[in-house]
């Protein structure tokens, strides 16, 4: 089944060119089916690029997905035109009476700041608290996962001595058998780009289950068995060139940036990277949506999260 996004969203052209199944609003209204309602709180500076990355993964599911884009009202992004935000994005005030199957919170380039120093931290905390009664399940990516861990479970993030930057192999935990990871190999690659980490012992101390970790980059995925909330500390959604764009941007700005580990073939930045992680990204999101479909109530007003 296709993914429903706004008919005039710029990302639509890119997704159509990639062969992603799309559905327009008028057609969706005539289908006798309840779509999976997914709310994407997009905190990344390159909004359109992030829209494509997540719509691509959600649109590969056999389920119909209705994607709603969300932004903060207390902070106006500087890298996206206000016209785009006004036309395609909703704030909490606009959707506070609606219910959703899932909330996805993206990463954000602010992880070196303490949570309370983030401009929109109070609003983000309010959104997460609102989601307890209006959203069935949450999924956080990188800083978005850290924010969920902090608000929902009191788990802190910790600054590292050096930025983790590159493609790192991760191992599934021996006892993490789950519908969510069906089809995964025991070892798989994930892009990582962050200055902070979450401590495994602190995650487990609050009753969360670690699903995958790396000897080099630490915890990669964890989840709450009670709610099904998923915390992904890395970036399976990234394109093949996302880390490269970050590397060249910093290098051209004169920053003392390191070569992304295990990213450029033969560690030569003139070689084009190979997207070795994309199959796992599609697999994870397909499994996640399938599990969500089986678990979520048909009537979303019956959501009873704590």
PDB file of C-alpha atoms in Angstrom:
ATOM      1  CA  UNK A   1       0.000   0.000   0.000  1.00  0.00           C
ATOM      2  CA  UNK A   2       1.213   3.577  -0.597  1.00  0.00           C
ATOM      3  CA  UNK A   3       2.126   6.369   1.769  1.00  0.00           C
ATOM      4  CA  UNK A   4      -0.119   9.422   1.998  1.00  0.00           C
ATOM      5  CA  UNK A   5       1.741  12.726   2.089  1.00  0.00           C
ATOM      6  CA  UNK A   6       0.577  16.234   1.151  1.00  0.00           C
ATOM      7  CA  UNK A   7      -0.108  16.389  -2.582  1.00  0.00           C
ATOM      8  CA  UNK A   8       2.217  19.360  -3.157  1.00  0.00           C
ATOM      9  CA  UNK A   9       5.053  18.366  -0.786  1.00  0.00           C
ATOM     10  CA  UNK A  10       8.390  18.894  -2.630  1.00  0.00           C
ATOM     11  CA  UNK A  11       9.636  15.500  -1.395  1.00  0.00           C
ATOM     12  CA  UNK A  12       6.887  13.888  -3.489  1.00  0.00           C
ATOM     13  CA  UNK A  13       8.828  14.289  -6.747  1.00  0.00           C
ATOM     14  CA  UNK A  14      11.923  12.591  -5.334  1.00  0.00           C
ATOM     15  CA  UNK A  15       9.913   9.729  -3.854  1.00  0.00           C
ATOM     16  CA  UNK A  16       7.987   9.230  -7.097  1.00  0.00           C
ATOM     17  CA  UNK A  17      11.254   9.059  -9.052  1.00  0.00           C
ATOM     18  CA  UNK A  18      12.475   6.338  -6.680  1.00  0.00           C
ATOM     19  CA  UNK A  19       9.354   4.258  -7.295  1.00  0.00           C
ATOM     20  CA  UNK A  20       7.885   4.749  -3.807  1.00  0.00           C
ATOM     21  CA  UNK A  21       4.124   4.159  -3.843  1.00  0.00           C
ATOM     22  CA  UNK A  22       2.302   7.414  -3.166  1.00  0.00           C
ATOM     23  CA  UNK A  23      -1.384   8.160  -2.775  1.00  0.00           C
ATOM     24  CA  UNK A  24      -3.116  11.499  -3.102  1.00  0.00           C
ATOM     25  CA  UNK A  25      -5.584  12.769  -0.529  1.00  0.00           C
ATOM     26  CA  UNK A  26      -8.700  12.316  -2.661  1.00  0.00           C
ATOM     27  CA  UNK A  27      -7.926   8.675  -3.452  1.00  0.00           C
ATOM     28  CA  UNK A  28      -7.115   7.881   0.174  1.00  0.00           C
ATOM     29  CA  UNK A  29     -10.490   9.193   1.286  1.00  0.00           C
ATOM     30  CA  UNK A  30     -12.272   6.623  -0.906  1.00  0.00           C
ATOM     31  CA  UNK A  31     -10.365   3.597   0.383  1.00  0.00           C
ATOM     32  CA  UNK A  32     -12.231   1.538   2.976  1.00  0.00           C
ATOM     33  CA  UNK A  33      -9.236   1.180   5.273  1.00  0.00           C
ATOM     34  CA  UNK A  34      -7.861   2.870   8.357  1.00  0.00           C
ATOM     35  CA  UNK A  35      -4.340   4.076   7.551  1.00  0.00           C
ATOM     36  CA  UNK A  36      -1.555   3.964  10.100  1.00  0.00           C
ATOM     37  CA  UNK A  37      -1.310   7.556  11.325  1.00  0.00           C
ATOM     38  CA  UNK A  38       2.348   8.502  11.845  1.00  0.00           C
ATOM     39  CA  UNK A  39       3.412  11.886  13.225  1.00  0.00           C
ATOM     40  CA  UNK A  40       6.951  12.947  12.273  1.00  0.00           C
ATOM     41  CA  UNK A  41       8.434  15.640  14.523  1.00  0.00           C
ATOM     42  CA  UNK A  42      11.191  16.816  12.199  1.00  0.00           C
ATOM     43  CA  UNK A  43      13.934  18.591  14.154  1.00  0.00           C
ATOM     44  CA  UNK A  44      16.642  18.264  11.510  1.00  0.00           C
ATOM     45  CA  UNK A  45      17.855  21.454   9.773  1.00  0.00           C
ATOM     46  CA  UNK A  46      17.480  20.000   6.259  1.00  0.00           C
ATOM     47  CA  UNK A  47      13.741  19.407   6.502  1.00  0.00           C
ATOM     48  CA  UNK A  48      13.076  18.235   2.933  1.00  0.00           C
ATOM     49  CA  UNK A  49      15.972  15.764   2.942  1.00  0.00           C
ATOM     50  CA  UNK A  50      14.709  14.269   6.208  1.00  0.00           C
ATOM     51  CA  UNK A  51      11.129  14.113   4.892  1.00  0.00           C
ATOM     52  CA  UNK A  52      12.356  12.040   1.951  1.00  0.00           C
ATOM     53  CA  UNK A  53      14.425   9.723   4.134  1.00  0.00           C
ATOM     54  CA  UNK A  54      11.555   8.794   6.439  1.00  0.00           C
ATOM     55  CA  UNK A  55       8.785   8.793   3.817  1.00  0.00           C
ATOM     56  CA  UNK A  56      10.923   6.420   1.733  1.00  0.00           C
ATOM     57  CA  UNK A  57      11.108   3.908   4.582  1.00  0.00           C
ATOM     58  CA  UNK A  58       7.492   4.253   5.668  1.00  0.00           C
ATOM     59  CA  UNK A  59       6.264   4.035   2.079  1.00  0.00           C
ATOM     60  CA  UNK A  60       7.847   0.618   1.524  1.00  0.00           C
ATOM     61  CA  UNK A  61       5.351  -1.074   3.841  1.00  0.00           C
ATOM     62  CA  UNK A  62       2.347  -3.022   2.489  1.00  0.00           C
ATOM     63  CA  UNK A  63       0.230  -0.946   4.892  1.00  0.00           C
ATOM     64  CA  UNK A  64      -1.259   2.428   4.066  1.00  0.00           C
ATOM     65  CA  UNK A  65       0.545   5.126   6.046  1.00  0.00           C
ATOM     66  CA  UNK A  66      -0.677   8.677   6.568  1.00  0.00           C
ATOM     67  CA  UNK A  67       2.300  10.881   7.394  1.00  0.00           C
ATOM     68  CA  UNK A  68       1.765  14.149   9.283  1.00  0.00           C
ATOM     69  CA  UNK A  69       4.721  16.531   9.569  1.00  0.00           C
ATOM     70  CA  UNK A  70       5.240  18.385  12.831  1.00  0.00           C
ATOM     71  CA  UNK A  71       7.503  21.213  13.994  1.00  0.00           C
ATOM     72  CA  UNK A  72       7.939  23.271  17.145  1.00  0.00           C
ATOM     73  CA  UNK A  73       6.143  26.580  17.670  1.00  0.00           C
ATOM     74  CA  UNK A  74       8.669  27.983  20.142  1.00  0.00           C
ATOM     75  CA  UNK A  75      11.644  27.791  17.759  1.00  0.00           C
ATOM     76  CA  UNK A  76      11.671  28.739  14.069  1.00  0.00           C
ATOM     77  CA  UNK A  77      14.214  26.764  11.990  1.00  0.00           C
ATOM     78  CA  UNK A  78      16.666  28.921  10.030  1.00  0.00           C
ATOM     79  CA  UNK A  79      17.367  26.454   7.223  1.00  0.00           C
ATOM     80  CA  UNK A  80      13.809  25.965   5.954  1.00  0.00           C
ATOM     81  CA  UNK A  81      11.564  28.600   4.415  1.00  0.00           C
ATOM     82  CA  UNK A  82       8.602  29.682   6.490  1.00  0.00           C
ATOM     83  CA  UNK A  83       6.308  29.105   3.518  1.00  0.00           C
ATOM     84  CA  UNK A  84       7.237  25.402   3.540  1.00  0.00           C
ATOM     85  CA  UNK A  85       6.649  25.120   7.277  1.00  0.00           C
ATOM     86  CA  UNK A  86       3.333  26.951   7.166  1.00  0.00           C
ATOM     87  CA  UNK A  87       2.005  24.851   4.282  1.00  0.00           C
ATOM     88  CA  UNK A  88       3.135  21.391   5.323  1.00  0.00           C
ATOM     89  CA  UNK A  89       3.897  21.366   9.064  1.00  0.00           C
ATOM     90  CA  UNK A  90       1.651  21.272  12.112  1.00  0.00           C
ATOM     91  CA  UNK A  91       2.329  22.402  15.669  1.00  0.00           C
ATOM     92  CA  UNK A  92       1.060  20.782  18.852  1.00  0.00           C
ATOM     93  CA  UNK A  93      -1.687  23.376  19.161  1.00  0.00           C
ATOM     94  CA  UNK A  94      -3.022  22.368  15.735  1.00  0.00           C
ATOM     95  CA  UNK A  95      -3.114  18.602  16.343  1.00  0.00           C
ATOM     96  CA  UNK A  96      -3.532  18.370  20.126  1.00  0.00           C
ATOM     97  CA  UNK A  97      -7.026  16.865  19.827  1.00  0.00           C
ATOM     98  CA  UNK A  98      -5.986  14.220  17.284  1.00  0.00           C
ATOM     99  CA  UNK A  99      -4.689  10.694  17.909  1.00  0.00           C
ATOM    100  CA  UNK A 100      -1.868   8.855  16.157  1.00  0.00           C
ATOM    101  CA  UNK A 101      -0.507   5.338  15.954  1.00  0.00           C
ATOM    102  CA  UNK A 102       3.073   6.539  16.301  1.00  0.00           C
ATOM    103  CA  UNK A 103       5.264   9.568  16.908  1.00  0.00           C
ATOM    104  CA  UNK A 104       8.739   9.677  15.364  1.00  0.00           C
ATOM    105  CA  UNK A 105      11.184  12.255  16.752  1.00  0.00           C
ATOM    106  CA  UNK A 106      14.212  12.852  14.545  1.00  0.00           C
ATOM    107  CA  UNK A 107      17.710  13.768  15.570  1.00  0.00           C
ATOM    108  CA  UNK A 108      18.814  17.390  15.973  1.00  0.00           C
ATOM    109  CA  UNK A 109      22.263  19.043  15.799  1.00  0.00           C
ATOM    110  CA  UNK A 110      22.102  20.270  19.404  1.00  0.00           C
ATOM    111  CA  UNK A 111      23.231  17.251  21.372  1.00  0.00           C
ATOM    112  CA  UNK A 112      26.194  18.983  22.999  1.00  0.00           C
ATOM    113  CA  UNK A 113      23.770  21.296  24.810  1.00  0.00           C
ATOM    114  CA  UNK A 114      22.254  20.233  28.134  1.00  0.00           C
ATOM    115  CA  UNK A 115      18.602  19.388  27.560  1.00  0.00           C
ATOM    116  CA  UNK A 116      17.361  22.381  29.538  1.00  0.00           C
ATOM    117  CA  UNK A 117      19.401  24.795  27.383  1.00  0.00           C
ATOM    118  CA  UNK A 118      17.674  23.720  24.160  1.00  0.00           C
ATOM    119  CA  UNK A 119      15.392  26.548  22.976  1.00  0.00           C
ATOM    120  CA  UNK A 120      12.362  24.325  22.596  1.00  0.00           C
ATOM    121  CA  UNK A 121      13.001  21.834  25.412  1.00  0.00           C
ATOM    122  CA  UNK A 122       9.905  22.809  27.412  1.00  0.00           C
ATOM    123  CA  UNK A 123       7.727  22.465  24.305  1.00  0.00           C
ATOM    124  CA  UNK A 124       9.317  19.163  23.342  1.00  0.00           C
ATOM    125  CA  UNK A 125       8.723  17.837  26.860  1.00  0.00           C
ATOM    126  CA  UNK A 126       5.093  18.917  26.541  1.00  0.00           C
ATOM    127  CA  UNK A 127       4.785  17.108  23.197  1.00  0.00           C
ATOM    128  CA  UNK A 128       6.210  13.919  24.681  1.00  0.00           C
ATOM    129  CA  UNK A 129       3.887  14.120  27.673  1.00  0.00           C
ATOM    130  CA  UNK A 130       0.927  14.790  25.336  1.00  0.00           C
ATOM    131  CA  UNK A 131       1.892  11.677  23.373  1.00  0.00           C
ATOM    132  CA  UNK A 132       1.222   9.476  26.412  1.00  0.00           C
ATOM    133  CA  UNK A 133      -2.521   9.885  25.852  1.00  0.00           C
ATOM    134  CA  UNK A 134      -2.685  10.698  22.131  1.00  0.00           C
ATOM    135  CA  UNK A 135      -0.060   8.408  20.567  1.00  0.00           C
ATOM    136  CA  UNK A 136       0.131   4.654  20.836  1.00  0.00           C
ATOM    137  CA  UNK A 137       3.914   4.261  20.352  1.00  0.00           C
ATOM    138  CA  UNK A 138       7.045   6.414  20.066  1.00  0.00           C
ATOM    139  CA  UNK A 139      10.251   6.056  18.041  1.00  0.00           C
ATOM    140  CA  UNK A 140      13.251   8.311  18.621  1.00  0.00           C
ATOM    141  CA  UNK A 141      16.285   8.788  16.379  1.00  0.00           C
ATOM    142  CA  UNK A 142      19.684   9.871  17.779  1.00  0.00           C
ATOM    143  CA  UNK A 143      19.042  13.061  19.842  1.00  0.00           C
ATOM    144  CA  UNK A 144      15.307  12.400  19.514  1.00  0.00           C
ATOM    145  CA  UNK A 145      15.871   9.023  21.172  1.00  0.00           C
ATOM    146  CA  UNK A 146      17.931  10.663  23.907  1.00  0.00           C
ATOM    147  CA  UNK A 147      15.161  13.190  24.528  1.00  0.00           C
ATOM    148  CA  UNK A 148      12.594  10.392  24.847  1.00  0.00           C
ATOM    149  CA  UNK A 149      14.888   8.477  27.189  1.00  0.00           C
ATOM    150  CA  UNK A 150      15.281  11.574  29.363  1.00  0.00           C
ATOM    151  CA  UNK A 151      11.605  12.589  29.551  1.00  0.00           C
ATOM    152  CA  UNK A 152      10.047   9.130  29.780  1.00  0.00           C
ATOM    153  CA  UNK A 153      12.692   7.287  31.797  1.00  0.00           C
ATOM    154  CA  UNK A 154      15.067   9.836  33.318  1.00  0.00           C
ATOM    155  CA  UNK A 155      18.083   8.465  31.423  1.00  0.00           C
ATOM    156  CA  UNK A 156      20.860  11.028  30.895  1.00  0.00           C
ATOM    157  CA  UNK A 157      23.156  11.463  27.897  1.00  0.00           C
ATOM    158  CA  UNK A 158      26.910  11.798  28.360  1.00  0.00           C
ATOM    159  CA  UNK A 159      29.419  13.826  26.354  1.00  0.00           C
ATOM    160  CA  UNK A 160      32.243  11.805  24.797  1.00  0.00           C
ATOM    161  CA  UNK A 161      35.859  12.896  24.388  1.00  0.00           C
ATOM    162  CA  UNK A 162      35.638  12.537  20.612  1.00  0.00           C
ATOM    163  CA  UNK A 163      32.782  12.569  18.122  1.00  0.00           C
ATOM    164  CA  UNK A 164      31.579   9.163  16.910  1.00  0.00           C
ATOM    165  CA  UNK A 165      31.462   9.556  13.155  1.00  0.00           C
ATOM    166  CA  UNK A 166      31.254   6.804  10.556  1.00  0.00           C
ATOM    167  CA  UNK A 167      29.744   3.410   9.776  1.00  0.00           C
ATOM    168  CA  UNK A 168      30.053   0.974  12.647  1.00  0.00           C
ATOM    169  CA  UNK A 169      29.136  -2.695  12.827  1.00  0.00           C
ATOM    170  CA  UNK A 170      26.634  -3.569  15.545  1.00  0.00           C
ATOM    171  CA  UNK A 171      25.702  -6.879  17.118  1.00  0.00           C
ATOM    172  CA  UNK A 172      22.225  -8.001  18.068  1.00  0.00           C
ATOM    173  CA  UNK A 173      21.928  -8.909  21.726  1.00  0.00           C
ATOM    174  CA  UNK A 174      21.619 -12.693  22.241  1.00  0.00           C
ATOM    175  CA  UNK A 175      18.306 -12.431  24.130  1.00  0.00           C
ATOM    176  CA  UNK A 176      16.542  -9.846  21.954  1.00  0.00           C
ATOM    177  CA  UNK A 177      14.376 -12.155  19.835  1.00  0.00           C
ATOM    178  CA  UNK A 178      11.567  -9.963  18.556  1.00  0.00           C
ATOM    179  CA  UNK A 179       9.249  -9.356  15.597  1.00  0.00           C
ATOM    180  CA  UNK A 180      11.024  -6.037  15.279  1.00  0.00           C
ATOM    181  CA  UNK A 181      14.327  -7.615  14.244  1.00  0.00           C
ATOM    182  CA  UNK A 182      13.096 -10.495  12.099  1.00  0.00           C
ATOM    183  CA  UNK A 183      15.410 -10.964   9.126  1.00  0.00           C
ATOM    184  CA  UNK A 184      18.364  -9.140  10.678  1.00  0.00           C
ATOM    185  CA  UNK A 185      21.778 -10.764  10.588  1.00  0.00           C
ATOM    186  CA  UNK A 186      23.601 -11.038  13.901  1.00  0.00           C
ATOM    187  CA  UNK A 187      25.954  -8.256  12.792  1.00  0.00           C
ATOM    188  CA  UNK A 188      24.933  -5.256  10.705  1.00  0.00           C
ATOM    189  CA  UNK A 189      26.191  -1.720   9.900  1.00  0.00           C
ATOM    190  CA  UNK A 190      24.711   1.595  11.055  1.00  0.00           C
ATOM    191  CA  UNK A 191      25.744   5.208  10.364  1.00  0.00           C
ATOM    192  CA  UNK A 192      26.714   7.117  13.513  1.00  0.00           C
ATOM    193  CA  UNK A 193      27.206  10.867  13.930  1.00  0.00           C
ATOM    194  CA  UNK A 194      27.073  12.161  17.500  1.00  0.00           C
ATOM    195  CA  UNK A 195      29.059  13.690  20.336  1.00  0.00           C
ATOM    196  CA  UNK A 196      27.141  12.028  23.154  1.00  0.00           C
ATOM    197  CA  UNK A 197      26.224   8.533  24.268  1.00  0.00           C
ATOM    198  CA  UNK A 198      23.875   6.750  26.636  1.00  0.00           C
ATOM    199  CA  UNK A 199      25.231   4.380  29.237  1.00  0.00           C
ATOM    200  CA  UNK A 200      24.108   0.761  28.850  1.00  0.00           C
ATOM    201  CA  UNK A 201      23.898   0.169  32.605  1.00  0.00           C
ATOM    202  CA  UNK A 202      21.702   3.253  33.067  1.00  0.00           C
ATOM    203  CA  UNK A 203      19.395   2.138  30.263  1.00  0.00           C
ATOM    204  CA  UNK A 204      18.993  -1.334  31.725  1.00  0.00           C
ATOM    205  CA  UNK A 205      18.587   0.039  35.264  1.00  0.00           C
ATOM    206  CA  UNK A 206      15.222   1.581  34.315  1.00  0.00           C
ATOM    207  CA  UNK A 207      13.970  -1.702  32.833  1.00  0.00           C
ATOM    208  CA  UNK A 208      14.642  -1.034  29.149  1.00  0.00           C
ATOM    209  CA  UNK A 209      15.945  -3.765  26.867  1.00  0.00           C
ATOM    210  CA  UNK A 210      19.048  -3.214  24.751  1.00  0.00           C
ATOM    211  CA  UNK A 211      18.581  -4.703  21.277  1.00  0.00           C
ATOM    212  CA  UNK A 212      21.892  -3.927  19.574  1.00  0.00           C
ATOM    213  CA  UNK A 213      25.248  -2.471  20.473  1.00  0.00           C
ATOM    214  CA  UNK A 214      28.745  -1.981  19.069  1.00  0.00           C
ATOM    215  CA  UNK A 215      32.135  -2.495  20.652  1.00  0.00           C
ATOM    216  CA  UNK A 216      33.215   0.791  19.063  1.00  0.00           C
ATOM    217  CA  UNK A 217      30.122   2.997  19.333  1.00  0.00           C
ATOM    218  CA  UNK A 218      28.155   1.536  22.249  1.00  0.00           C
ATOM    219  CA  UNK A 219      24.382   1.123  22.507  1.00  0.00           C
ATOM    220  CA  UNK A 220      22.568   1.415  19.171  1.00  0.00           C
ATOM    221  CA  UNK A 221      18.972   0.377  19.873  1.00  0.00           C
ATOM    222  CA  UNK A 222      16.866  -0.133  22.974  1.00  0.00           C
ATOM    223  CA  UNK A 223      13.172  -0.465  23.631  1.00  0.00           C
ATOM    224  CA  UNK A 224      10.550  -0.479  26.349  1.00  0.00           C
ATOM    225  CA  UNK A 225       8.848  -3.874  26.564  1.00  0.00           C
ATOM    226  CA  UNK A 226       5.730  -2.374  28.147  1.00  0.00           C
ATOM    227  CA  UNK A 227       4.979   0.350  25.586  1.00  0.00           C
ATOM    228  CA  UNK A 228       6.959  -0.864  22.590  1.00  0.00           C
ATOM    229  CA  UNK A 229       8.706   2.518  22.366  1.00  0.00           C
ATOM    230  CA  UNK A 230      11.906   2.233  20.339  1.00  0.00           C
ATOM    231  CA  UNK A 231      15.097   4.253  20.855  1.00  0.00           C
ATOM    232  CA  UNK A 232      17.537   4.259  17.922  1.00  0.00           C
ATOM    233  CA  UNK A 233      20.698   6.159  18.789  1.00  0.00           C
ATOM    234  CA  UNK A 234      22.093   6.038  15.259  1.00  0.00           C
ATOM    235  CA  UNK A 235      20.920   6.810  11.718  1.00  0.00           C
ATOM    236  CA  UNK A 236      19.733   3.898   9.579  1.00  0.00           C
ATOM    237  CA  UNK A 237      17.603   6.383   7.614  1.00  0.00           C
ATOM    238  CA  UNK A 238      20.658   8.231   6.231  1.00  0.00           C
ATOM    239  CA  UNK A 239      21.366   8.363   2.494  1.00  0.00           C
ATOM    240  CA  UNK A 240      24.663   7.049   1.148  1.00  0.00           C
ATOM    241  CA  UNK A 241      26.106  10.575   1.023  1.00  0.00           C
ATOM    242  CA  UNK A 242      24.729  12.106   4.250  1.00  0.00           C
ATOM    243  CA  UNK A 243      27.892  11.535   6.285  1.00  0.00           C
ATOM    244  CA  UNK A 244      29.938  12.677   3.304  1.00  0.00           C
ATOM    245  CA  UNK A 245      28.014  15.944   3.090  1.00  0.00           C
ATOM    246  CA  UNK A 246      28.675  16.536   6.788  1.00  0.00           C
ATOM    247  CA  UNK A 247      32.364  15.697   6.371  1.00  0.00           C
ATOM    248  CA  UNK A 248      32.905  18.006   3.378  1.00  0.00           C
ATOM    249  CA  UNK A 249      30.867  20.805   4.963  1.00  0.00           C
ATOM    250  CA  UNK A 250      33.036  20.793   8.076  1.00  0.00           C
ATOM    251  CA  UNK A 251      36.245  20.397   6.103  1.00  0.00           C
ATOM    252  CA  UNK A 252      35.435  23.323   3.812  1.00  0.00           C
ATOM    253  CA  UNK A 253      34.619  25.410   6.882  1.00  0.00           C
ATOM    254  CA  UNK A 254      38.127  24.754   8.174  1.00  0.00           C
ATOM    255  CA  UNK A 255      37.035  22.544  11.044  1.00  0.00           C
ATOM    256  CA  UNK A 256      39.367  19.853  12.320  1.00  0.00           C
ATOM    257  CA  UNK A 257      37.002  17.105  11.184  1.00  0.00           C
ATOM    258  CA  UNK A 258      37.937  13.463  11.170  1.00  0.00           C
ATOM    259  CA  UNK A 259      37.436  11.081   8.287  1.00  0.00           C
ATOM    260  CA  UNK A 260      34.213   9.101   8.856  1.00  0.00           C
ATOM    261  CA  UNK A 261      35.267   5.646  10.060  1.00  0.00           C
ATOM    262  CA  UNK A 262      34.640   2.704   7.698  1.00  0.00           C
ATOM    263  CA  UNK A 263      32.765   5.017   5.307  1.00  0.00           C
ATOM    264  CA  UNK A 264      34.856   5.845   2.245  1.00  0.00           C
ATOM    265  CA  UNK A 265      36.181   2.725   0.470  1.00  0.00           C
ATOM    266  CA  UNK A 266      39.847   2.242   1.411  1.00  0.00           C
ATOM    267  CA  UNK A 267      39.479   5.336   3.646  1.00  0.00           C
ATOM    268  CA  UNK A 268      40.001   7.485   0.555  1.00  0.00           C
ATOM    269  CA  UNK A 269      37.574  10.426   0.473  1.00  0.00           C
ATOM    270  CA  UNK A 270      37.763  10.510  -3.324  1.00  0.00           C
ATOM    271  CA  UNK A 271      35.961   7.152  -3.429  1.00  0.00           C
ATOM    272  CA  UNK A 272      32.161   7.089  -3.460  1.00  0.00           C
ATOM    273  CA  UNK A 273      30.602   5.527  -0.326  1.00  0.00           C
ATOM    274  CA  UNK A 274      28.442   2.416  -0.591  1.00  0.00           C
ATOM    275  CA  UNK A 275      25.128   2.302   1.263  1.00  0.00           C
ATOM    276  CA  UNK A 276      25.529  -1.024   3.079  1.00  0.00           C
ATOM    277  CA  UNK A 277      22.902  -0.202   5.732  1.00  0.00           C
ATOM    278  CA  UNK A 278      19.836   0.599   3.623  1.00  0.00           C
ATOM    279  CA  UNK A 279      18.465  -2.996   3.489  1.00  0.00           C
ATOM    280  CA  UNK A 280      18.416  -3.022   7.298  1.00  0.00           C
ATOM    281  CA  UNK A 281      16.670   0.360   7.373  1.00  0.00           C
ATOM    282  CA  UNK A 282      13.860  -0.924   5.134  1.00  0.00           C
ATOM    283  CA  UNK A 283      13.651  -4.151   7.126  1.00  0.00           C
ATOM    284  CA  UNK A 284      13.475  -2.407  10.495  1.00  0.00           C
ATOM    285  CA  UNK A 285      10.786   0.066   9.472  1.00  0.00           C
ATOM    286  CA  UNK A 286       8.737  -2.608   7.733  1.00  0.00           C
ATOM    287  CA  UNK A 287       8.910  -4.787  10.860  1.00  0.00           C
ATOM    288  CA  UNK A 288       8.142  -1.784  13.069  1.00  0.00           C
ATOM    289  CA  UNK A 289       5.031  -0.833  11.071  1.00  0.00           C
ATOM    290  CA  UNK A 290       3.848  -4.449  10.922  1.00  0.00           C
ATOM    291  CA  UNK A 291       4.219  -4.805  14.687  1.00  0.00           C
ATOM    292  CA  UNK A 292       2.502  -1.447  15.192  1.00  0.00           C
ATOM    293  CA  UNK A 293      -0.400  -2.550  12.990  1.00  0.00           C
ATOM    294  CA  UNK A 294      -0.850  -5.736  15.034  1.00  0.00           C
ATOM    295  CA  UNK A 295      -0.672  -3.983  18.406  1.00  0.00           C
ATOM    296  CA  UNK A 296      -2.419  -0.639  17.960  1.00  0.00           C
ATOM    297  CA  UNK A 297      -6.140  -0.281  18.764  1.00  0.00           C
ATOM    298  CA  UNK A 298      -8.466   0.282  15.815  1.00  0.00           C
ATOM    299  CA  UNK A 299     -10.027   3.201  17.674  1.00  0.00           C
ATOM    300  CA  UNK A 300      -7.099   5.432  18.623  1.00  0.00           C
ATOM    301  CA  UNK A 301      -9.155   7.272  21.225  1.00  0.00           C
ATOM    302  CA  UNK A 302      -8.754   4.116  23.347  1.00  0.00           C
ATOM    303  CA  UNK A 303      -5.032   4.733  23.788  1.00  0.00           C
ATOM    304  CA  UNK A 304      -4.022   4.220  27.422  1.00  0.00           C
ATOM    305  CA  UNK A 305      -0.299   4.860  27.794  1.00  0.00           C
ATOM    306  CA  UNK A 306       1.345   5.783  31.071  1.00  0.00           C
TER     307      UNK A 306
END
